[in-house]
Amino acid sequence: MVRASLRKARNRKVVSRKPKDKNLKTRQIRDLALRKRYDKKKTLLENLKSTDVKEMYSDLLPAEIPKQAAHPTKVNEEEKPIVEQFVQKHGYNYDAMHWDIKLNVFQWTPAACKKRVLAWKKGNIRSAAAEILSGHGMDLRKPLFGAAKQRNVFGH
């Protein structure tokens, strides 16, 4: 018995894990501007602290920040009667609109109520046909049903 256990001990492989290389390789950095500035002698944290994002991407940033949102808020035909009833019942008290459990079926926050009331007041109302049309646009980009879902757009 002693012989068998000795043989097992001699042939046993020692499990050892090689420590991972914690240095980031420049080929792993996909952004070309950051890859050019990356210094291998510094750590990742030191490299990120030394980079100035505004300087690196100043040509890509807009000259000034736009004052209005790119997509203005719109109220659809389903929300329009709810917003009208809100204004009739509560005026412009958005907190009261938020707590009205009978009318606030979508559980809008006071900020969401304000956003929709102001859009309704401006006349930004979206018709059901426009909703359907935007849905068709989404289906063309990423179809959920039918033969279009089976279509292979990548050619493989």
Coordinates of N, CA and C in Angstrom, one line a residue:
M1 N 0.8 -1.2 0.0 CA 0.0 0.0 0.0 C 0.8 1.3 0.0
V2 N 1.9 1.2 0.7 CA 2.8 2.3 0.8 C 3.4 2.7 -0.6
R3 N 3.7 1.6 -1.4 CA 4.2 1.8 -2.7 C 3.3 2.6 -3.6
A4 N 2.0 2.2 -3.6 CA 1.0 2.8 -4.5 C 0.8 4.3 -4.1
S5 N 0.7 4.6 -2.9 CA 0.5 6.0 -2.5 C 1.7 6.9 -2.9
L6 N 3.0 6.3 -2.8 CA 4.2 7.0 -3.2 C 4.2 7.3 -4.7
R7 N 3.8 6.3 -5.4 CA 3.8 6.5 -6.9 C 2.8 7.6 -7.3
K8 N 1.6 7.6 -6.6 CA 0.6 8.6 -6.9 C 1.2 10.0 -6.5
A9 N 1.9 10.1 -5.4 CA 2.4 11.3 -5.0 C 3.5 11.9 -6.0
R10 N 4.3 10.9 -6.6 CA 5.3 11.4 -7.5 C 4.7 11.8 -8.8
N11 N 3.6 11.2 -9.3 CA 3.0 11.5 -10.6 C 2.0 12.7 -10.5
R12 N 1.6 13.1 -9.3 CA 0.6 14.1 -9.2 C 1.1 15.5 -9.8
K13 N 0.2 16.1 -10.6 CA 0.6 17.4 -11.2 C 0.2 18.5 -10.2
V14 N 1.0 19.4 -10.1 CA 0.8 20.6 -9.2 C -0.1 21.6 -10.0
V15 N -1.2 21.9 -9.4 CA -2.1 22.9 -10.0 C -1.5 24.3 -9.8
S16 N -1.2 25.0 -10.9 CA -0.8 26.3 -10.7 C -1.5 27.2 -11.7
R17 N -1.8 28.4 -11.3 CA -2.5 29.3 -12.2 C -1.5 30.4 -12.5
K18 N -1.4 30.8 -13.7 CA -0.6 31.9 -14.1 C -1.3 33.2 -13.8
P19 N -0.7 34.1 -13.2 CA -1.4 35.4 -13.0 C -1.6 36.1 -14.3
K20 N -2.8 36.7 -14.4 CA -3.1 37.4 -15.7 C -2.3 38.7 -15.8
D21 N -2.0 39.0 -17.0 CA -1.2 40.2 -17.3 C -2.2 41.3 -17.2
K22 N -1.9 42.2 -16.2 CA -2.9 43.3 -15.9 C -2.6 44.5 -16.7
N23 N -1.6 44.5 -17.5 CA -1.3 45.6 -18.4 C -2.2 45.6 -19.6
L24 N -2.7 46.7 -19.9 CA -3.6 46.8 -21.1 C -2.8 46.9 -22.3
K25 N -3.1 46.1 -23.3 CA -2.4 46.2 -24.6 C -3.0 47.3 -25.5
T26 N -2.2 48.0 -26.2 CA -2.8 49.1 -27.0 C -3.7 48.6 -28.1
R27 N -3.5 47.4 -28.6 CA -4.4 46.9 -29.6 C -5.8 46.6 -29.1
Q28 N -5.9 46.5 -27.7 CA -7.2 46.3 -27.2 C -8.1 47.6 -27.1
I29 N -7.4 48.7 -27.3 CA -8.1 50.0 -27.3 C -8.7 50.3 -28.7
R30 N -10.0 50.4 -28.8 CA -10.6 50.5 -30.1 C -10.6 52.0 -30.6
D31 N -10.6 52.9 -29.7 CA -10.7 54.3 -30.1 C -9.3 54.7 -30.5
L32 N -9.1 55.2 -31.7 CA -7.8 55.6 -32.2 C -7.2 56.8 -31.5
A33 N -8.0 57.7 -31.1 CA -7.4 58.9 -30.5 C -6.9 58.5 -29.1
L34 N -7.6 57.7 -28.4 CA -7.1 57.2 -27.1 C -5.9 56.3 -27.2
R35 N -5.9 55.5 -28.3 CA -4.8 54.5 -28.5 C -3.5 55.3 -28.8
K36 N -3.6 56.4 -29.5 CA -2.4 57.2 -29.8 C -1.8 57.8 -28.5
R37 N -2.6 58.2 -27.6 CA -2.2 58.9 -26.4 C -1.8 57.9 -25.2
Y38 N -2.1 56.6 -25.4 CA -1.9 55.7 -24.3 C -0.4 55.4 -24.1
D39 N 0.0 55.5 -22.9 CA 1.4 55.3 -22.5 C 1.5 54.0 -21.8
K40 N 2.3 53.0 -22.3 CA 2.4 51.7 -21.7 C 3.1 51.7 -20.3
K41 N 3.9 52.7 -20.1 CA 4.6 52.8 -18.8 C 3.7 53.2 -17.7
K42 N 2.6 53.8 -18.0 CA 1.7 54.3 -16.9 C 0.6 53.2 -16.7
T43 N -0.1 53.3 -15.6 CA -1.2 52.4 -15.4 C -2.4 52.9 -16.1
L44 N -3.5 52.1 -16.2 CA -4.7 52.5 -16.9 C -5.3 53.7 -16.2
L45 N -5.3 53.7 -14.9 CA -5.9 54.9 -14.2 C -5.1 56.2 -14.4
E46 N -3.8 56.0 -14.4 CA -2.9 57.2 -14.7 C -3.1 57.7 -16.1
N47 N -3.3 56.8 -17.1 CA -3.5 57.2 -18.5 C -4.9 57.9 -18.6
L48 N -5.9 57.4 -18.0 CA -7.2 58.0 -18.1 C -7.2 59.4 -17.4
K49 N -6.5 59.5 -16.3 CA -6.4 60.8 -15.6 C -5.7 61.9 -16.5
S50 N -4.7 61.4 -17.3 CA -3.9 62.3 -18.0 C -4.5 62.7 -19.4
T51 N -5.6 62.0 -19.8 CA -6.2 62.3 -21.0 C -7.3 63.4 -20.8
D52 N -7.3 64.3 -21.8 CA -8.3 65.4 -21.8 C -9.3 65.1 -22.9
V53 N -10.5 64.7 -22.5 CA -11.5 64.3 -23.5 C -11.9 65.5 -24.3
K54 N -12.0 66.6 -23.7 CA -12.5 67.8 -24.5 C -11.5 68.1 -25.6
E55 N -10.2 68.0 -25.3 CA -9.2 68.3 -26.2 C -9.1 67.3 -27.3
M56 N -9.3 66.0 -27.0 CA -9.3 64.9 -27.9 C -10.4 64.9 -28.9
Y57 N -11.6 65.3 -28.5 CA -12.8 65.2 -29.3 C -13.4 66.6 -29.6
S58 N -12.6 67.7 -29.5 CA -13.1 69.0 -29.7 C -13.7 69.2 -31.1
D59 N -13.1 68.5 -32.1 CA -13.6 68.7 -33.5 C -15.0 68.0 -33.7
L60 N -15.3 67.0 -32.8 CA -16.5 66.2 -33.0 C -17.7 66.9 -32.2
L61 N -17.3 67.7 -31.2 CA -18.3 68.3 -30.3 C -19.0 69.5 -31.0
P62 N -20.3 69.7 -30.7 CA -20.9 70.9 -31.3 C -20.4 72.2 -30.7
A63 N -20.5 73.2 -31.5 CA -20.0 74.6 -31.1 C -20.7 75.0 -29.9
E64 N -22.0 74.9 -29.9 CA -22.8 75.3 -28.7 C -23.9 74.2 -28.4
I65 N -24.3 74.1 -27.2 CA -25.3 73.1 -26.8 C -26.7 73.6 -27.2
P66 N -27.5 72.8 -28.0 CA -28.8 73.3 -28.4 C -29.7 73.5 -27.2
K67 N -30.6 74.5 -27.3 CA -31.5 74.9 -26.3 C -32.7 74.0 -26.2
Q68 N -33.1 73.5 -27.3 CA -34.3 72.6 -27.4 C -33.9 71.2 -27.6
A69 N -34.7 70.3 -27.1 CA -34.4 68.8 -27.3 C -34.6 68.5 -28.8
A70 N -33.9 67.5 -29.2 CA -34.0 67.0 -30.6 C -35.4 66.5 -31.0
H71 N -35.9 65.8 -30.0 CA -37.3 65.2 -30.2 C -38.2 65.8 -29.2
P72 N -39.1 66.8 -29.6 CA -40.0 67.4 -28.7 C -41.0 66.4 -28.2
T73 N -41.5 66.5 -27.0 CA -42.5 65.6 -26.4 C -43.8 65.8 -27.1
K74 N -44.5 64.7 -27.4 CA -45.8 64.7 -28.0 C -46.7 63.9 -27.2
V75 N -48.0 64.3 -27.3 CA -49.1 63.5 -26.6 C -49.8 62.7 -27.6
N76 N -50.0 61.4 -27.4 CA -50.7 60.7 -28.4 C -52.2 60.7 -28.1
E77 N -53.0 60.1 -29.0 CA -54.5 60.2 -28.9 C -55.0 59.5 -27.7
E78 N -54.3 58.5 -27.2 CA -54.7 57.8 -26.0 C -54.5 58.7 -24.7
E79 N -53.4 59.5 -24.7 CA -53.1 60.3 -23.5 C -53.9 61.6 -23.6
K80 N -54.3 62.1 -24.7 CA -54.9 63.4 -24.9 C -56.1 63.6 -23.9
P81 N -57.1 62.7 -23.9 CA -58.3 62.9 -23.0 C -57.9 62.9 -21.5
I82 N -56.9 62.1 -21.2 CA -56.4 62.1 -19.8 C -55.8 63.4 -19.4
V83 N -55.0 64.0 -20.3 CA -54.4 65.3 -20.0 C -55.4 66.4 -19.9
E84 N -56.4 66.3 -20.8 CA -57.5 67.3 -20.8 C -58.3 67.3 -19.5
Q85 N -58.6 66.0 -19.0 CA -59.3 65.9 -17.7 C -58.4 66.3 -16.5
F86 N -57.1 66.1 -16.6 CA -56.2 66.6 -15.6 C -56.3 68.1 -15.5
V87 N -56.2 68.8 -16.6 CA -56.2 70.3 -16.6 C -57.6 70.8 -16.1
Q88 N -58.7 70.1 -16.5 CA -60.0 70.5 -16.0 C -60.1 70.4 -14.5
K89 N -59.6 69.2 -14.0 CA -59.9 68.9 -12.6 C -58.8 69.6 -11.7
H90 N -57.6 69.7 -12.1 CA -56.5 70.2 -11.2 C -55.8 71.4 -11.6
G91 N -56.2 72.0 -12.8 CA -55.5 73.2 -13.3 C -54.1 72.8 -13.7
Y92 N -53.1 73.5 -13.1 CA -51.7 73.2 -13.4 C -51.0 72.7 -12.1
N93 N -51.7 72.0 -11.2 CA -51.1 71.5 -10.0 C -50.7 70.0 -10.4
Y94 N -49.4 69.9 -10.7 CA -48.9 68.6 -11.2 C -48.8 67.6 -10.1
D95 N -48.6 68.0 -8.9 CA -48.5 67.1 -7.8 C -49.9 66.5 -7.5
A96 N -50.9 67.3 -7.7 CA -52.3 66.7 -7.5 C -52.6 65.8 -8.6
M97 N -52.1 66.1 -9.8 CA -52.3 65.2 -11.0 C -51.7 63.8 -10.7
H98 N -50.5 63.9 -10.1 CA -49.7 62.7 -9.8 C -50.5 61.8 -8.8
W99 N -51.1 62.4 -7.8 CA -51.8 61.6 -6.8 C -53.2 61.2 -7.1
D100 N -53.7 61.7 -8.3 CA -55.1 61.3 -8.7 C -55.1 59.9 -9.2
I101 N -55.4 58.9 -8.4 CA -55.3 57.5 -8.8 C -56.4 57.1 -9.8
K102 N -57.5 57.8 -9.9 CA -58.5 57.4 -10.9 C -58.1 57.9 -12.3
L103 N -57.6 59.1 -12.4 CA -57.2 59.6 -13.8 C -55.8 59.2 -14.2
N104 N -54.9 59.1 -13.3 CA -53.5 58.8 -13.6 C -53.3 57.3 -13.7
V105 N -53.9 56.8 -14.8 CA -53.8 55.3 -14.9 C -52.5 54.8 -15.4
F106 N -51.7 55.7 -16.0 CA -50.3 55.4 -16.4 C -49.3 55.6 -15.3
Q107 N -49.7 56.1 -14.2 CA -48.8 56.3 -13.0 C -47.7 57.3 -13.4
W108 N -48.0 58.4 -14.0 CA -47.1 59.4 -14.3 C -46.6 60.1 -13.1
T109 N -45.3 60.5 -13.0 CA -44.7 61.3 -12.0 C -45.2 62.7 -12.2
P110 N -45.0 63.6 -11.2 CA -45.3 65.0 -11.4 C -44.6 65.6 -12.6
A111 N -43.3 65.3 -12.8 CA -42.5 65.8 -13.9 C -43.1 65.3 -15.2
A112 N -43.5 64.0 -15.3 CA -44.1 63.5 -16.5 C -45.5 64.1 -16.8
C113 N -46.2 64.4 -15.7 CA -47.5 65.1 -15.9 C -47.3 66.5 -16.5
K114 N -46.3 67.2 -16.0 CA -46.0 68.5 -16.4 C -45.5 68.5 -17.9
K115 N -44.7 67.6 -18.2 CA -44.2 67.4 -19.6 C -45.3 67.2 -20.6
R116 N -46.3 66.4 -20.2 CA -47.4 66.0 -21.1 C -48.4 67.2 -21.2
V117 N -48.6 67.9 -20.1 CA -49.6 69.0 -20.1 C -49.0 70.1 -20.9
L118 N -47.7 70.4 -20.8 CA -47.1 71.5 -21.6 C -47.1 71.1 -23.1
A119 N -46.9 69.8 -23.4 CA -46.9 69.4 -24.8 C -48.3 69.5 -25.4
W120 N -49.3 69.2 -24.6 CA -50.7 69.3 -25.0 C -51.1 70.7 -25.2
K121 N -50.6 71.6 -24.3 CA -50.9 73.0 -24.3 C -50.3 73.6 -25.6
K122 N -49.1 73.2 -26.0 CA -48.5 73.7 -27.3 C -49.2 73.1 -28.5
G123 N -49.9 72.0 -28.3 CA -50.6 71.4 -29.5 C -49.7 70.3 -30.1
N124 N -48.8 69.8 -29.4 CA -47.9 68.7 -29.9 C -48.7 67.4 -29.7
I125 N -49.6 67.1 -30.6 CA -50.4 65.9 -30.5 C -50.1 65.0 -31.6
R126 N -49.9 63.7 -31.3 CA -49.5 62.7 -32.3 C -50.7 61.8 -32.6
S127 N -51.0 61.7 -33.9 CA -52.2 60.9 -34.2 C -51.9 59.4 -34.2
A128 N -52.9 58.6 -34.2 CA -52.8 57.1 -34.1 C -52.1 56.6 -35.4
A129 N -52.4 57.3 -36.5 CA -51.7 56.9 -37.8 C -50.2 57.1 -37.7
A130 N -49.8 58.2 -37.1 CA -48.4 58.5 -36.9 C -47.7 57.5 -36.0
E131 N -48.5 57.1 -35.0 CA -47.9 56.0 -34.1 C -47.7 54.7 -34.8
I132 N -48.7 54.4 -35.7 CA -48.6 53.1 -36.4 C -47.4 53.3 -37.4
L133 N -47.3 54.4 -38.1 CA -46.2 54.6 -39.0 C -44.9 54.5 -38.4
S134 N -44.7 55.1 -37.2 CA -43.4 55.0 -36.5 C -43.2 53.5 -36.1
G135 N -44.2 52.8 -35.8 CA -44.1 51.4 -35.5 C -43.6 50.6 -36.7
H136 N -44.1 51.0 -37.9 CA -43.7 50.3 -39.1 C -42.2 50.6 -39.4
G137 N -41.8 51.8 -39.1 CA -40.4 52.1 -39.2 C -39.5 51.3 -38.3
M138 N -40.0 51.1 -37.1 CA -39.3 50.2 -36.1 C -39.2 48.8 -36.7
D139 N -40.4 48.3 -37.3 CA -40.4 47.0 -37.8 C -39.4 46.8 -38.9
L140 N -39.3 47.8 -39.8 CA -38.3 47.7 -40.9 C -36.9 47.7 -40.3
R141 N -36.6 48.4 -39.3 CA -35.3 48.4 -38.7 C -35.0 47.1 -37.9
K142 N -36.0 46.6 -37.2 CA -35.9 45.4 -36.4 C -37.2 44.7 -36.3
P143 N -37.5 43.9 -37.4 CA -38.8 43.2 -37.4 C -39.0 42.2 -36.3
L144 N -40.3 42.1 -35.8 CA -40.6 41.2 -34.8 C -41.4 40.0 -35.3
F145 N -42.1 40.2 -36.4 CA -43.0 39.1 -36.9 C -42.9 38.9 -38.4
G146 N -43.3 37.8 -38.8 CA -43.5 37.5 -40.2 C -42.2 37.1 -40.9
A147 N -42.3 37.2 -42.3 CA -41.1 36.8 -43.1 C -39.9 37.7 -42.9
A148 N -40.2 39.0 -42.6 CA -39.1 39.9 -42.5 C -38.2 39.6 -41.3
K149 N -38.7 38.9 -40.3 CA -37.9 38.5 -39.2 C -36.9 37.4 -39.6
Q150 N -37.3 36.6 -40.6 CA -36.5 35.5 -41.0 C -35.4 36.0 -42.0
R151 N -35.6 37.2 -42.6 CA -34.8 37.7 -43.6 C -33.4 37.9 -43.0
N152 N -32.4 37.5 -43.8 CA -31.0 37.7 -43.3 C -30.4 39.0 -44.0
V153 N -30.3 40.0 -43.2 CA -29.8 41.3 -43.8 C -28.3 41.4 -43.8
F154 N -27.6 40.4 -43.2 CA -26.1 40.5 -43.1 C -25.4 39.6 -44.2
G155 N -26.2 38.9 -44.9 CA -25.6 38.1 -46.1 C -24.8 36.9 -45.7
H156 N -25.1 36.3 -44.5 CA -24.5 35.0 -44.2 C -25.4 34.1 -43.5

